[in-house]
């Protein structure tokens, strides 16, 4: 494979012509134009500490232009609704489809096409956000103005197979006091082996009203030849709460950015993110928390397991400005390396202007599987391989356990176990110590 | 709290002085190739050093200013005098030192310190070492402690073998600048198996408006030998910007043990941009014990490259940032060999609008198996308007590394203040005590005299902290 340029997200389709095609009748064109200018003007990474490029060497996405998709939300059949779910929304190269169960309809859940002129936060600050804001071809708006929806909303995002890109915006709005849960399944069917020729980019834009509460779980197990760019931006009203659980398992390259804008007093976020990289996978993930409200809570935990030649860059930036009195913030980044050629980079940063904080801390560790734990499990009759498997699965379990639907938890457990077995089988020498 | 203020005597003036010295020779302000040639010629250097300087100068010119760290926009290289020489030759005895310079040193208390326990004094007055004395018993052991210029001439073999090997001229813009115009600094060589029983000490001072001080220190500790080197800095106050760009290279050969202690207290107009790095060979231990309380901007990240098996690195980095100050400090440990270990402790205090940054790197390269490393960095913010930043970078490329990192940022707790006040302390005294306790990880590593001096400096810095 020839080495490619790294620094410039070489997308031939990021042009004015393309955004005109994506804006029938000119709707949303001004917003896209601003974002496109930002995409071309911004550096891929402005933080000098972080990797200054998106490593697209293994992804041929420069000619995978997005195709204009139908703007309406097509009805799906009732059979599409998973057991125990309130609603299902599917986003793919065919556009957006949805089916709302009786409970969702009764609770007043609204799933509508995203208004083309809805501006996207961060679109002029971050290059990957600007990319989605300029060139999105699928968009959906999910609104629950009040009340509680007990069963989860399932959002399925299906990556395009090859030759074209899907850039999807998912806007979620919860009104004052509303409560809901969402499960995101990001997957795609396996394509022929080789370099990725399609890009999946998603933007999750969540606005929580006062006292609103959302549990969002996301499982990403794309085929290991895809490039995946993801931005999430969460805005918190007073006392709003978000529980975010993310599993990044698949894709050749993942570049993710999460922004928690904790402006509402007393608002809080709990985030658990696990990353499992193997083969030649690259995971490049950053979480930004801005504690601008008073007495806000950020409890962020990231865990990474890396095997084969996988590389993981797990980064966090916690900012407590002068207004953020009484902040309680913790950021933990923990890695486990299963092979000698894997690499883990942790960069947890703190920027603090307000001394009156309850807690502002971060911790990180990287280590091998603890030999004492293996010894203990072997003394209980497990084989060496079983012991290792049990320990790694236990390391990842907090994310699995947070999934609201049993079927999802089972599926993720299976995906992780299969991947782990493959990784352990490939590295017998490294693990024999 | 007016009573509280009286408990702290303002000793700032002790460190803020300036004597009018007639310099015997100085270059014109600004840096050109001619300046570099002039410096080399004045010092009557071998040709290879001139070539080295010119190579470094070219790199300095070509290299962009760093885009990270502190604000360097007000730094004007064209206004700096790159070389000045206050006296003609190096002095061996205190009596030979010119009176004017002696008076300045007396205010710094050098002879006093020397009499008490120091084994050698290398005092740097602006750009040239003017006074050096090494106790006779050290000379008998074969320990070399002299100005770097003299070291280059008297010990060319050792000097040429190691100079520029730890910090290459092309390492960064400021290392290139130092390599082009360096003068003064210490050259230390400790022969095989020799343990230097007492700390070697060098006092550095900057005098003179817009004087750049570009000292270059090279320390080679041979197999199985040990050394503790102490560097303390004071500088007179000046209204315009001064520049201090030093390079310190430490080579700890197999089994050697080196500790390098710094108390940096430049006046608050100095840009202190220092590259300090050590090579630790097999079984060697290198310790950087580094405190920064002065300067307008400090950018200093003492580094240790662990080149040989079972080498150990220890870095304690302490910073106090007050009004108008930015302490951008940290540590760097690069594990390049198996079974190497490192421990990094960073502590910072910021107040009155000061900015304290911890910037650290831990790298474990492929092949460096069995590494254990721990990083702990804590910050205290004493008031609103001050800022604490933490940027650790941890890059692990071996599967059996054991790495842990922890950082906390907070303020002095009300409970602690309340408790101490209930024991009869004023609020200010209580805060002082808590801050001193917070920095104790550094203080306890110092010889007693220095620990007292450092605590006095902290008290001074803390004076009126609660306004």
PDB file of C-alpha atoms in Angstrom, chain B residues 40 54 101 120-121 126 169 178 192 267 285 380 441 444:
ATOM      1  CA  UNK B  40      34.223  32.022  19.655  1.00  0.00           C
ATOM      2  CA  UNK B  54      27.665  28.146  13.448  1.00  0.00           C
ATOM      3  CA  UNK B 101      31.866  41.414  42.172  1.00  0.00           C
ATOM      4  CA  UNK B 120      33.082  23.748  45.644  1.00  0.00           C
ATOM      5  CA  UNK B 121      31.722  27.026  44.376  1.00  0.00           C
ATOM      6  CA  UNK B 126      26.884  37.207  33.949  1.00  0.00           C
ATOM      7  CA  UNK B 169      22.082  21.604  18.840  1.00  0.00           C
ATOM      8  CA  UNK B 178      22.419  28.129  23.578  1.00  0.00           C
ATOM      9  CA  UNK B 192      35.035   5.754  38.120  1.00  0.00           C
ATOM     10  CA  UNK B 267      13.538  38.089  39.087  1.00  0.00           C
ATOM     11  CA  UNK B 285      20.126   6.593  38.804  1.00  0.00           C
ATOM     12  CA  UNK B 380      -3.064  24.187  44.483  1.00  0.00           C
ATOM     13  CA  UNK B 441       8.043  16.481  48.764  1.00  0.00           C
ATOM     14  CA  UNK B 444      12.708  17.171  52.133  1.00  0.00           C
TER      15      UNK B 444
END
